[in-house]
Amino acid sequence: MRILVLGGDGYLGWPTAMYLSENGHDVAVADNFVRRQYDYELGVESLVPIATLQQRIKLWKEITGRDMAMYVGDLTKADFVYHMVGTFQPDAIVHFAEQRSAPYSMIDREHAVYTQVNNVVGNMNVLYALAEINPDIHLIKLGSMGEYGTPNIDIEEGFIEIEHNGRSDLLPFPKMPGSFYHLSKVHDSNNIHFACRNWGLRSTDLNQGVVYGVETEQTKKHPDLATRLDYDSVFGTVLNRFCIEAVLGHPLTVYGRGEQIRGLLDIRDTVRCIEIAALNPPQAGEYRVFNQFTEEFSIKQLAELVARTWPGDSRVEYVDNPRTEALAHYYNAKNTKLVQLGLKPHWLSDTLLESLFGIVARHQNRINRDAINPSVNWRNPHNQPGRVGL
Ligand code: NAD
Ligand code: USQ
């Protein structure tokens, strides 16, 4: 298949592009490098050094003999999107290219507006390009399990059968997310669903849980094929952060009582899920949703697991929760569709954590310790992370 990976310079986009390329697909990647710009803004960088996208693509060709086309540009610019879709003519587009941090979206008005404009407008441009150039192209869009929030009922995969006053219907599952970032994903989902009904587009919305890990078979081929690993309180995600904190001897920063429950998955399952979705496209006009996570854990369980597995000293610290989220709640989300299509999950294991510890230890001199403690409080409409002297 011809597959265009939007956000191909990012944490998940780069390993996905290599995985698809190695499996015989013709892959192109697109990015505007804004993720690297957020690092400059916040005064941090990926724990694992990362090569430029140009270097990565050149090295990939040297090692595997496989070409990867590159498009540099911003999805919020419609001309760029139309040009790229029109010239590459993909069978499927994998759309990772959004501002993906909940804390970043909650810094202040400017960052909230930026997040929603970047994500919603970029996605709208992709939808219009598909409608005008080729509605047959399958849009595989990265959504988020956080779109649902934490309702006191089981979470279905996108749709729920509702009975009301003696009548019933299959309706989109209610959404009550916990950040302006997660809300941007809800807006995307609504826009994609409408575009499928209206123009007959075909799309898979992957409501993904929190991803952990940094290595895939492809990233391991050469240090310059590594993907980024974020540890700071704005972009670092919870399990990756706990592993890094353990190695540094920093207390594991559990927000609140740690009774929040989240769905998680290994980065090696992310790349496989994308290929499964691409190889099993929906019908024309169909909008389908897969819940893309493999296991559920409370945050406290994750911290205890890391503390137990790390051979050195490690302490769990319960810090005031900077976010507005349910402290303790019911959580039972369905995730059977990807498994039915052939996903064989990697379960979270001591071995995975031990390999992450090793990677962190190799690069720990690169860490800015000031960036670890939470710096964005949801209740404060004007946070200032990364600003020196304020
Ligand atoms: P990332 O920030 O590392 O990668 C996103 C990439 O998209 C970056 O390289 C960035 O430069 C690019 N980008 C952003 N806006 C763009 C624009 N307007 N035009 C062109 N390029 C743009 O994020 P990630 O962790 O790889 O996540 C990828 C996707 O998966 C995101 O949509 C995210 O919401 C979703 N997701 C991530 C996780 C996770 O744990 N990392 C979990 C669930 C869902
Ligand atoms: N948390 C801690 N301590 C930390 C960091 C986080 O207790 O040091 C808690 C948070 O309060 C939250 C949970 O861990 O309850 C998850 O936080 P996170 O930062 O790992 O993940 P989140 O903000 O939800 O966002 C990440 C990705 C986002 C993706 C989402 C999937 O950044 O792109 O959409 O995971 S999901 O969580 O399923 O919505």
GROMACS .gro file of C-alpha atoms and ligand atoms in nm:
model
  473
    1MET     CA    1   0.000   0.000   0.000
    2ARG     CA    2   0.099   0.364  -0.038
    3ILE     CA    3   0.082   0.516   0.309
    4LEU     CA    4   0.134   0.880   0.403
    5VAL     CA    5   0.232   0.930   0.768
    6LEU     CA    6   0.149   1.281   0.894
    7GLY     CA    7   0.359   1.372   1.198
    8GLY     CA    8   0.634   1.136   1.077
    9ASP     CA    9   0.906   1.312   1.279
   10GLY     CA   10   0.728   1.248   1.611
   11TYR     CA   11   0.755   0.992   1.892
   12LEU     CA   12   0.507   0.754   1.728
   13GLY     CA   13   0.511   0.873   1.366
   14TRP     CA   14   0.876   0.790   1.298
   15PRO     CA   15   0.870   0.430   1.431
   16THR     CA   16   0.538   0.373   1.250
   17ALA     CA   17   0.682   0.499   0.921
   18MET     CA   18   0.980   0.262   0.950
   19TYR     CA   19   0.761  -0.034   1.052
   20LEU     CA   20   0.529   0.016   0.755
   21SER     CA   21   0.823   0.068   0.519
   22GLU     CA   22   0.997  -0.250   0.637
   23ASN     CA   23   0.673  -0.443   0.585
   24GLY     CA   24   0.676  -0.353   0.217
   25HIS     CA   25   0.453  -0.045   0.205
   26ASP     CA   26   0.552   0.266   0.008
   27VAL     CA   27   0.575   0.527   0.280
   28ALA     CA   28   0.597   0.906   0.280
   29VAL     CA   29   0.630   1.119   0.593
   30ALA     CA   30   0.517   1.475   0.656
   31ASP     CA   31   0.598   1.714   0.941
   32ASN     CA   32   0.650   2.083   1.015
   33PHE     CA   33   0.894   2.009   1.305
   34VAL     CA   34   0.685   2.208   1.552
   35ARG     CA   35   0.743   1.937   1.815
   36ARG     CA   36   1.113   2.027   1.813
   37GLN     CA   37   1.008   2.391   1.853
   38TYR     CA   38   0.806   2.315   2.171
   39ASP     CA   39   1.130   2.179   2.321
   40TYR     CA   40   1.308   2.509   2.255
   41GLU     CA   41   1.014   2.694   2.410
   42LEU     CA   42   1.017   2.480   2.726
   43GLY     CA   43   1.396   2.450   2.757
   44VAL     CA   44   1.400   2.070   2.735
   45GLU     CA   45   1.487   1.803   2.482
   46SER     CA   46   1.424   1.438   2.413
   47LEU     CA   47   1.613   1.220   2.660
   48VAL     CA   48   1.732   1.004   2.369
   49PRO     CA   49   1.919   1.214   2.112
   50ILE     CA   50   1.734   1.221   1.780
   51ALA     CA   51   1.868   1.277   1.431
   52THR     CA   52   1.703   1.518   1.190
   53LEU     CA   53   1.427   1.374   0.974
   54GLN     CA   54   1.651   1.415   0.667
   55GLN     CA   55   1.928   1.214   0.836
   56ARG     CA   56   1.682   0.948   0.949
   57ILE     CA   57   1.541   0.898   0.600
   58LYS     CA   58   1.887   0.884   0.441
   59LEU     CA   59   2.008   0.628   0.695
   60TRP     CA   60   1.691   0.421   0.655
   61LYS     CA   61   1.760   0.400   0.281
   62GLU     CA   62   2.125   0.302   0.345
   63ILE     CA   63   2.027   0.027   0.589
   64THR     CA   64   1.718  -0.117   0.421
   65GLY     CA   65   1.739   0.004   0.062
   66ARG     CA   66   1.390   0.148   0.100
   67ASP     CA   67   1.296   0.500  -0.008
   68MET     CA   68   1.079   0.727   0.203
   69ALA     CA   69   0.945   1.050   0.054
   70MET     CA   70   0.936   1.358   0.279
   71TYR     CA   71   0.697   1.653   0.279
   72VAL     CA   72   0.789   1.946   0.503
   73GLY     CA   73   0.496   2.171   0.581
   74ASP     CA   74   0.211   2.267   0.808
   75LEU     CA   75  -0.126   2.091   0.790
   76THR     CA   76  -0.303   2.415   0.876
   77LYS     CA   77  -0.196   2.538   0.530
   78ALA     CA   78  -0.448   2.387   0.291
   79ASP     CA   79  -0.228   2.429  -0.020
   80PHE     CA   80   0.042   2.215   0.139
   81VAL     CA   81  -0.204   1.940   0.227
   82TYR     CA   82  -0.365   1.936  -0.118
   83HIS     CA   83  -0.023   1.929  -0.288
   84MET     CA   84   0.098   1.641  -0.073
   85VAL     CA   85  -0.215   1.427  -0.110
   86GLY     CA   86  -0.235   1.502  -0.482
   87THR     CA   87   0.127   1.417  -0.558
   88PHE     CA   88   0.178   1.115  -0.329
   89GLN     CA   89  -0.166   0.963  -0.405
   90PRO     CA   90  -0.179   0.743  -0.094
   91ASP     CA   91  -0.414   0.450  -0.031
   92ALA     CA   92  -0.414   0.545   0.338
   93ILE     CA   93  -0.318   0.847   0.547
   94VAL     CA   94  -0.209   0.798   0.907
   95HIS     CA   95  -0.269   1.124   1.089
   96PHE     CA   96  -0.047   1.171   1.398
   97ALA     CA   97   0.032   1.539   1.331
   98GLU     CA   98  -0.124   1.726   1.621
   99GLN     CA   99  -0.019   1.909   1.937
  100ARG     CA  100  -0.056   1.614   2.171
  101SER     CA  101   0.015   1.733   2.525
  102ALA     CA  102  -0.272   1.796   2.767
  103PRO     CA  103  -0.055   2.014   2.998
  104TYR     CA  104   0.072   2.220   2.700
  105SER     CA  105  -0.288   2.292   2.602
  106MET     CA  106  -0.363   2.408   2.959
  107ILE     CA  107  -0.070   2.654   2.993
  108ASP     CA  108  -0.277   2.961   2.908
  109ARG     CA  109  -0.520   3.106   2.654
  110GLU     CA  110  -0.259   3.126   2.381
  111HIS     CA  111  -0.158   2.759   2.410
  112ALA     CA  112  -0.519   2.639   2.436
  113VAL     CA  113  -0.618   2.833   2.125
  114TYR     CA  114  -0.305   2.721   1.941
  115THR     CA  115  -0.376   2.356   2.024
  116GLN     CA  116  -0.734   2.367   1.904
  117VAL     CA  117  -0.655   2.565   1.587
  118ASN     CA  118  -0.357   2.346   1.499
  119ASN     CA  119  -0.542   2.020   1.556
  120VAL     CA  120  -0.892   2.104   1.432
  121VAL     CA  121  -0.788   2.312   1.128
  122GLY     CA  122  -0.513   2.067   1.025
  123ASN     CA  123  -0.761   1.781   1.040
  124MET     CA  124  -1.026   1.980   0.848
  125ASN     CA  125  -0.774   2.047   0.570
  126VAL     CA  126  -0.703   1.675   0.548
  127LEU     CA  127  -1.076   1.598   0.529
  128TYR     CA  128  -1.132   1.852   0.251
  129ALA     CA  129  -0.828   1.728   0.058
  130LEU     CA  130  -0.968   1.373   0.071
  131ALA     CA  131  -1.315   1.486  -0.033
  132GLU     CA  132  -1.182   1.685  -0.329
  133ILE     CA  133  -0.891   1.468  -0.444
  134ASN     CA  134  -0.991   1.110  -0.367
  135PRO     CA  135  -1.261   1.012  -0.113
  136ASP     CA  136  -1.146   0.651  -0.138
  137ILE     CA  137  -0.828   0.720   0.063
  138HIS     CA  138  -0.859   0.566   0.410
  139LEU     CA  139  -0.799   0.818   0.688
  140ILE     CA  140  -0.649   0.655   0.998
  141LYS     CA  141  -0.671   0.924   1.262
  142LEU     CA  142  -0.509   0.917   1.606
  143GLY     CA  143  -0.767   1.003   1.868
  144SER     CA  144  -0.742   0.946   2.239
  145MET     CA  145  -0.902   0.729   2.509
  146GLY     CA  146  -0.919   1.053   2.707
  147GLU     CA  147  -1.196   1.172   2.473
  148TYR     CA  148  -1.440   0.963   2.677
  149GLY     CA  149  -1.330   1.090   3.018
  150THR     CA  150  -1.417   0.859   3.306
  151PRO     CA  151  -1.794   0.791   3.295
  152ASN     CA  152  -1.955   0.570   3.557
  153ILE     CA  153  -2.051   0.315   3.287
  154ASP     CA  154  -1.854   0.080   3.060
  155ILE     CA  155  -1.682   0.260   2.771
  156GLU     CA  156  -1.775   0.114   2.431
  157GLU     CA  157  -1.570   0.143   2.111
  158GLY     CA  158  -1.706   0.470   1.977
  159PHE     CA  159  -2.080   0.398   1.976
  160ILE     CA  160  -2.343   0.300   2.234
  161GLU     CA  161  -2.693   0.158   2.191
  162ILE     CA  162  -2.925   0.392   2.382
  163GLU     CA  163  -3.289   0.334   2.472
  164HIS     CA  164  -3.490   0.644   2.548
  165ASN     CA  165  -3.867   0.675   2.595
  166GLY     CA  166  -3.927   0.341   2.428
  167ARG     CA  167  -3.708   0.407   2.123
  168SER     CA  168  -3.347   0.305   2.064
  169ASP     CA  169  -3.054   0.415   1.849
  170LEU     CA  170  -2.681   0.350   1.806
  171LEU     CA  171  -2.521   0.684   1.891
  172PRO     CA  172  -2.169   0.822   1.940
  173PHE     CA  173  -2.050   0.743   2.292
  174PRO     CA  174  -2.083   1.051   2.518
  175LYS     CA  175  -1.756   1.242   2.561
  176MET     CA  176  -1.639   1.439   2.865
  177PRO     CA  177  -1.264   1.493   2.830
  178GLY     CA  178  -1.031   1.661   3.078
  179SER     CA  179  -0.822   1.914   2.882
  180PHE     CA  180  -0.841   2.150   2.585
  181TYR     CA  181  -0.609   1.908   2.404
  182HIS     CA  182  -0.842   1.612   2.463
  183LEU     CA  183  -1.134   1.833   2.358
  184SER     CA  184  -0.958   1.903   2.026
  185LYS     CA  185  -0.966   1.527   1.961
  186VAL     CA  186  -1.340   1.519   2.030
  187HIS     CA  187  -1.392   1.801   1.780
  188ASP     CA  188  -1.181   1.606   1.527
  189SER     CA  189  -1.388   1.293   1.583
  190ASN     CA  190  -1.713   1.481   1.524
  191ASN     CA  191  -1.573   1.643   1.209
  192ILE     CA  192  -1.448   1.312   1.069
  193HIS     CA  193  -1.776   1.135   1.145
  194PHE     CA  194  -1.968   1.411   0.963
  195ALA     CA  195  -1.728   1.401   0.664
  196CYS     CA  196  -1.786   1.024   0.632
  197ARG     CA  197  -2.165   1.071   0.638
  198ASN     CA  198  -2.153   1.370   0.407
  199TRP     CA  199  -1.889   1.282   0.146
  200GLY     CA  200  -1.867   0.905   0.183
  201LEU     CA  201  -1.511   0.918   0.321
  202ARG     CA  202  -1.381   0.609   0.500
  203SER     CA  203  -1.207   0.654   0.834
  204THR     CA  204  -1.076   0.473   1.138
  205ASP     CA  205  -1.053   0.681   1.457
  206LEU     CA  206  -0.802   0.516   1.688
  207ASN     CA  207  -0.878   0.615   2.045
  208GLN     CA  208  -0.536   0.540   2.178
  209GLY     CA  209  -0.436   0.510   2.544
  210VAL     CA  210  -0.106   0.628   2.695
  211VAL     CA  211   0.192   0.482   2.507
  212TYR     CA  212   0.509   0.362   2.681
  213GLY     CA  213   0.849   0.243   2.563
  214VAL     CA  214   1.089   0.376   2.305
  215GLU     CA  215   1.228   0.080   2.112
  216THR     CA  216   1.091  -0.110   1.814
  217GLU     CA  217   1.270  -0.361   1.590
  218GLN     CA  218   1.334  -0.074   1.350
  219THR     CA  219   1.460   0.191   1.594
  220LYS     CA  220   1.711  -0.066   1.726
  221LYS     CA  221   1.884  -0.096   1.388
  222HIS     CA  222   2.096   0.218   1.447
  223PRO     CA  223   2.121   0.488   1.720
  224ASP     CA  224   2.031   0.753   1.461
  225LEU     CA  225   1.701   0.576   1.393
  226ALA     CA  226   1.594   0.623   1.757
  227THR     CA  227   1.267   0.796   1.835
  228ARG     CA  228   1.224   1.070   2.092
  229LEU     CA  229   1.163   1.000   2.463
  230ASP     CA  230   1.008   1.284   2.661
  231TYR     CA  231   1.045   1.311   3.037
  232ASP     CA  232   0.943   1.669   3.120
  233SER     CA  233   0.617   1.739   3.302
  234VAL     CA  234   0.457   1.894   2.993
  235PHE     CA  235   0.530   1.630   2.726
  236GLY     CA  236   0.650   1.325   2.923
  237THR     CA  237   0.381   1.059   2.967
  238VAL     CA  238   0.326   0.883   3.292
  239LEU     CA  239   0.503   0.545   3.268
  240ASN     CA  240   0.798   0.680   3.068
  241ARG     CA  241   0.831   0.953   3.334
  242PHE     CA  242   0.819   0.709   3.627
  243CYS     CA  243   1.101   0.500   3.474
  244ILE     CA  244   1.314   0.810   3.422
  245GLU     CA  245   1.241   0.940   3.773
  246ALA     CA  246   1.341   0.604   3.922
  247VAL     CA  247   1.679   0.607   3.747
  248LEU     CA  248   1.745   0.966   3.854
  249GLY     CA  249   1.658   0.894   4.216
  250HIS     CA  250   1.375   1.148   4.187
  251PRO     CA  251   1.053   1.055   4.374
  252LEU     CA  252   0.790   0.903   4.144
  253THR     CA  253   0.543   1.189   4.101
  254VAL     CA  254   0.196   1.037   4.146
  255TYR     CA  255  -0.069   1.308   4.102
  256GLY     CA  256  -0.338   1.299   4.371
  257ARG     CA  257  -0.399   0.956   4.525
  258GLY     CA  258  -0.302   0.780   4.204
  259GLU     CA  259  -0.639   0.607   4.181
  260GLN     CA  260  -0.700   0.740   3.827
  261ILE     CA  261  -0.717   0.445   3.586
  262ARG     CA  262  -0.585   0.467   3.230
  263GLY     CA  263  -0.549   0.235   2.932
  264LEU     CA  264  -0.187   0.188   2.821
  265LEU     CA  265   0.001   0.016   2.539
  266ASP     CA  266   0.354  -0.063   2.428
  267ILE     CA  267   0.494   0.143   2.138
  268ARG     CA  268   0.542  -0.186   1.946
  269ASP     CA  269   0.166  -0.238   1.960
  270THR     CA  270   0.098   0.116   1.835
  271VAL     CA  271   0.286   0.053   1.511
  272ARG     CA  272   0.118  -0.285   1.460
  273CYS     CA  273  -0.232  -0.142   1.528
  274ILE     CA  274  -0.178   0.117   1.255
  275GLU     CA  275  -0.090  -0.152   1.003
  276ILE     CA  276  -0.388  -0.365   1.109
  277ALA     CA  277  -0.619  -0.068   1.052
  278ALA     CA  278  -0.461   0.002   0.711
  279LEU     CA  279  -0.489  -0.359   0.593
  280ASN     CA  280  -0.855  -0.381   0.700
  281PRO     CA  281  -1.012  -0.060   0.568
  282PRO     CA  282  -1.372   0.038   0.644
  283GLN     CA  283  -1.641   0.063   0.376
  284ALA     CA  284  -1.687   0.387   0.184
  285GLY     CA  285  -1.888   0.621   0.409
  286GLU     CA  286  -1.800   0.423   0.723
  287TYR     CA  287  -1.664   0.595   1.034
  288ARG     CA  288  -1.542   0.337   1.283
  289VAL     CA  289  -1.369   0.366   1.618
  290PHE     CA  290  -1.117   0.128   1.774
  291ASN     CA  291  -1.009   0.167   2.135
  292GLN     CA  292  -0.633   0.123   2.105
  293PHE     CA  293  -0.490   0.015   2.439
  294THR     CA  294  -0.398  -0.326   2.573
  295GLU     CA  295  -0.409  -0.304   2.955
  296GLU     CA  296  -0.563  -0.087   3.226
  297PHE     CA  297  -0.371   0.027   3.534
  298SER     CA  298  -0.419   0.280   3.809
  299ILE     CA  299  -0.140   0.538   3.825
  300LYS     CA  300  -0.052   0.410   4.172
  301GLN     CA  301  -0.012   0.054   4.035
  302LEU     CA  302   0.226   0.185   3.768
  303ALA     CA  303   0.436   0.371   4.025
  304GLU     CA  304   0.450   0.068   4.254
  305LEU     CA  305   0.550  -0.157   3.964
  306VAL     CA  306   0.833   0.076   3.863
  307ALA     CA  307   0.951   0.117   4.224
  308ARG     CA  308   0.951  -0.264   4.269
  309THR     CA  309   1.137  -0.332   3.944
  310TRP     CA  310   1.405  -0.063   3.975
  311PRO     CA  311   1.696  -0.224   4.162
  312GLY     CA  312   1.805   0.102   4.332
  313ASP     CA  313   1.621   0.316   4.586
  314SER     CA  314   1.291   0.452   4.470
  315ARG     CA  315   1.016   0.641   4.651
  316VAL     CA  316   0.660   0.719   4.546
  317GLU     CA  317   0.549   1.074   4.627
  318TYR     CA  318   0.183   1.173   4.619
  319VAL     CA  319   0.180   1.534   4.496
  320ASP     CA  320  -0.115   1.774   4.473
  321ASN     CA  321  -0.289   1.690   4.148
  322PRO     CA  322  -0.227   1.980   3.907
  323ARG     CA  323  -0.508   1.852   3.682
  324THR     CA  324  -0.885   1.857   3.710
  325GLU     CA  325  -0.968   1.487   3.687
  326ALA     CA  326  -1.172   1.233   3.882
  327LEU     CA  327  -0.962   1.122   4.177
  328ALA     CA  328  -1.115   0.775   4.201
  329HIS     CA  329  -1.362   0.634   3.952
  330TYR     CA  330  -1.513   0.333   3.777
  331TYR     CA  331  -1.326   0.235   3.459
  332ASN     CA  332  -1.399  -0.046   3.220
  333ALA     CA  333  -1.326   0.027   2.853
  334LYS     CA  334  -1.380  -0.222   2.569
  335ASN     CA  335  -1.084  -0.296   2.343
  336THR     CA  336  -1.171  -0.606   2.144
  337LYS     CA  337  -1.181  -0.484   1.782
  338LEU     CA  338  -0.804  -0.466   1.718
  339VAL     CA  339  -0.750  -0.802   1.888
  340GLN     CA  340  -1.023  -0.954   1.666
  341LEU     CA  341  -0.829  -0.822   1.365
  342GLY     CA  342  -0.510  -0.995   1.483
  343LEU     CA  343  -0.331  -0.774   1.740
  344LYS     CA  344  -0.117  -0.985   1.976
  345PRO     CA  345  -0.043  -0.746   2.262
  346HIS     CA  346   0.292  -0.704   2.434
  347TRP     CA  347   0.205  -0.705   2.805
  348LEU     CA  348   0.382  -0.463   3.039
  349SER     CA  349   0.669  -0.661   3.190
  350ASP     CA  350   0.972  -0.634   3.413
  351THR     CA  351   1.190  -0.692   3.105
  352LEU     CA  352   1.041  -0.394   2.926
  353LEU     CA  353   1.093  -0.172   3.230
  354GLU     CA  354   1.449  -0.300   3.273
  355SER     CA  355   1.533  -0.218   2.911
  356LEU     CA  356   1.384   0.131   2.957
  357PHE     CA  357   1.593   0.178   3.273
  358GLY     CA  358   1.905   0.091   3.069
  359ILE     CA  359   1.823   0.346   2.798
  360VAL     CA  360   1.752   0.615   3.057
  361ALA     CA  361   2.073   0.544   3.246
  362ARG     CA  362   2.277   0.585   2.925
  363HIS     CA  363   2.137   0.934   2.864
  364GLN     CA  364   2.066   1.066   3.213
  365ASN     CA  365   2.329   1.343   3.183
  366ARG     CA  366   2.097   1.509   2.927
  367ILE     CA  367   1.817   1.568   3.179
  368ASN     CA  368   1.712   1.911   3.296
  369ARG     CA  369   1.594   1.824   3.648
  370ASP     CA  370   1.400   2.151   3.676
  371ALA     CA  371   1.161   2.022   3.409
  372ILE     CA  372   1.041   1.720   3.607
  373ASN     CA  373   0.803   1.858   3.868
  374PRO     CA  374   0.458   1.957   3.736
  375SER     CA  375   0.458   2.313   3.604
  376VAL     CA  376   0.108   2.352   3.462
  377ASN     CA  377  -0.190   2.377   3.695
  378TRP     CA  378  -0.529   2.327   3.527
  379ARG     CA  379  -0.702   2.578   3.760
  380ASN     CA  380  -0.453   2.854   3.678
  381PRO     CA  381  -0.543   3.015   3.343
  382HIS     CA  382  -0.196   3.166   3.309
  383ASN     CA  383   0.088   2.921   3.377
  384GLN     CA  384   0.445   2.999   3.269
  385PRO     CA  385   0.650   2.679   3.234
  386GLY     CA  386   0.998   2.713   3.091
  387ARG     CA  387   1.022   3.085   3.178
  388VAL     CA  388   1.341   3.157   3.368
  389GLY     CA  389   1.319   3.395   3.662
  390LEU     CA  390   0.940   3.420   3.672
  391NAD     P1  391   0.458   1.399   1.879
  391NAD     O1  392   0.432   1.538   1.923
  391NAD     O2  393   0.585   1.335   1.916
  391NAD     O3  394   0.440   1.389   1.721
  391NAD     C1  395   0.348   1.468   1.648
  391NAD     C2  396   0.421   1.521   1.526
  391NAD     O4  397   0.330   1.602   1.449
  391NAD     C3  398   0.539   1.612   1.562
  391NAD     O5  399   0.656   1.569   1.497
  391NAD     C4  400   0.495   1.751   1.517
  391NAD     O6  401   0.604   1.830   1.471
  391NAD     C5  402   0.395   1.720   1.408
  391NAD     N1  403   0.292   1.824   1.389
  391NAD     C6  404   0.213   1.880   1.484
  391NAD     N2  405   0.134   1.974   1.428
  391NAD     C7  406   0.160   1.975   1.296
  391NAD     C8  407   0.112   2.050   1.186
  391NAD     N3  408   0.019   2.145   1.201
  391NAD     N4  409   0.162   2.026   1.063
  391NAD     C9  410   0.259   1.930   1.044
  391NAD     N5  411   0.310   1.858   1.145
  391NAD    C10  412   0.261   1.880   1.270
  391NAD     O7  413   0.332   1.312   1.932
  391NAD     P2  414   0.319   1.154   1.946
  391NAD     O8  415   0.338   1.117   2.088
  391NAD     O9  416   0.396   1.085   1.842
  391NAD    O10  417   0.164   1.138   1.917
  391NAD    C11  418   0.119   1.123   1.783
  391NAD    C12  419  -0.034   1.126   1.782
  391NAD    O11  420  -0.085   1.019   1.863
  391NAD    C13  421  -0.094   1.254   1.836
  391NAD    O12  422  -0.205   1.291   1.756
  391NAD    C14  423  -0.140   1.216   1.975
  391NAD    O13  424  -0.248   1.293   2.013
  391NAD    C15  425  -0.175   1.069   1.960
  391NAD     N6  426  -0.158   0.994   2.084
  391NAD    C16  427  -0.036   0.989   2.146
  391NAD    C17  428  -0.022   0.915   2.264
  391NAD    C18  429   0.108   0.905   2.338
  391NAD    O14  430   0.112   0.846   2.448
  391NAD     N7  431   0.218   0.959   2.286
  391NAD    C19  432  -0.132   0.847   2.316
  391NAD    C20  433  -0.255   0.856   2.251
  391NAD    C21  434  -0.267   0.929   2.135
  392USQ     N1  435   0.025   1.148   3.595
  392USQ     C1  436   0.082   1.135   3.720
  392USQ     N2  437   0.213   1.171   3.734
  392USQ     C2  438   0.289   1.216   3.631
  392USQ     C3  439   0.230   1.229   3.503
  392USQ     C4  440   0.097   1.195   3.489
  392USQ     O1  441   0.016   1.093   3.816
  392USQ     O2  442   0.408   1.246   3.652
  392USQ     C5  443  -0.117   1.107   3.576
  392USQ     C6  444  -0.207   1.217   3.521
  392USQ     O3  445  -0.265   1.292   3.626
  392USQ     C7  446  -0.309   1.138   3.441
  392USQ     C8  447  -0.234   1.015   3.395
  392USQ     O4  448  -0.116   1.007   3.476
  392USQ     O5  449  -0.413   1.095   3.524
  392USQ     C9  450  -0.193   1.017   3.250
  392USQ     O6  451  -0.116   1.134   3.223
  392USQ     P1  452  -0.017   1.140   3.097
  392USQ     O7  453   0.051   1.272   3.100
  392USQ     O8  454   0.065   1.018   3.090
  392USQ     O9  455  -0.121   1.126   2.976
  392USQ     P2  456  -0.226   1.227   2.915
  392USQ    O10  457  -0.212   1.364   2.964
  392USQ    O11  458  -0.360   1.163   2.927
  392USQ    O12  459  -0.183   1.229   2.761
  392USQ    C10  460  -0.112   1.122   2.697
  392USQ    C11  461  -0.061   1.176   2.563
  392USQ    C12  462  -0.181   1.217   2.477
  392USQ    C13  463  -0.276   1.099   2.464
  392USQ    C14  464  -0.317   1.044   2.600
  392USQ    C15  465  -0.393   0.915   2.589
  392USQ    O13  466   0.025   1.288   2.586
  392USQ    O14  467  -0.134   1.257   2.348
  392USQ    O15  468  -0.392   1.139   2.394
  392USQ    O16  469  -0.199   1.013   2.676
  392USQ     S1  470  -0.520   0.905   2.711
  392USQ    O17  471  -0.461   0.929   2.842
  392USQ    O18  472  -0.578   0.775   2.702
  392USQ    O19  473  -0.614   1.011   2.680
   0.00000   0.00000   0.00000
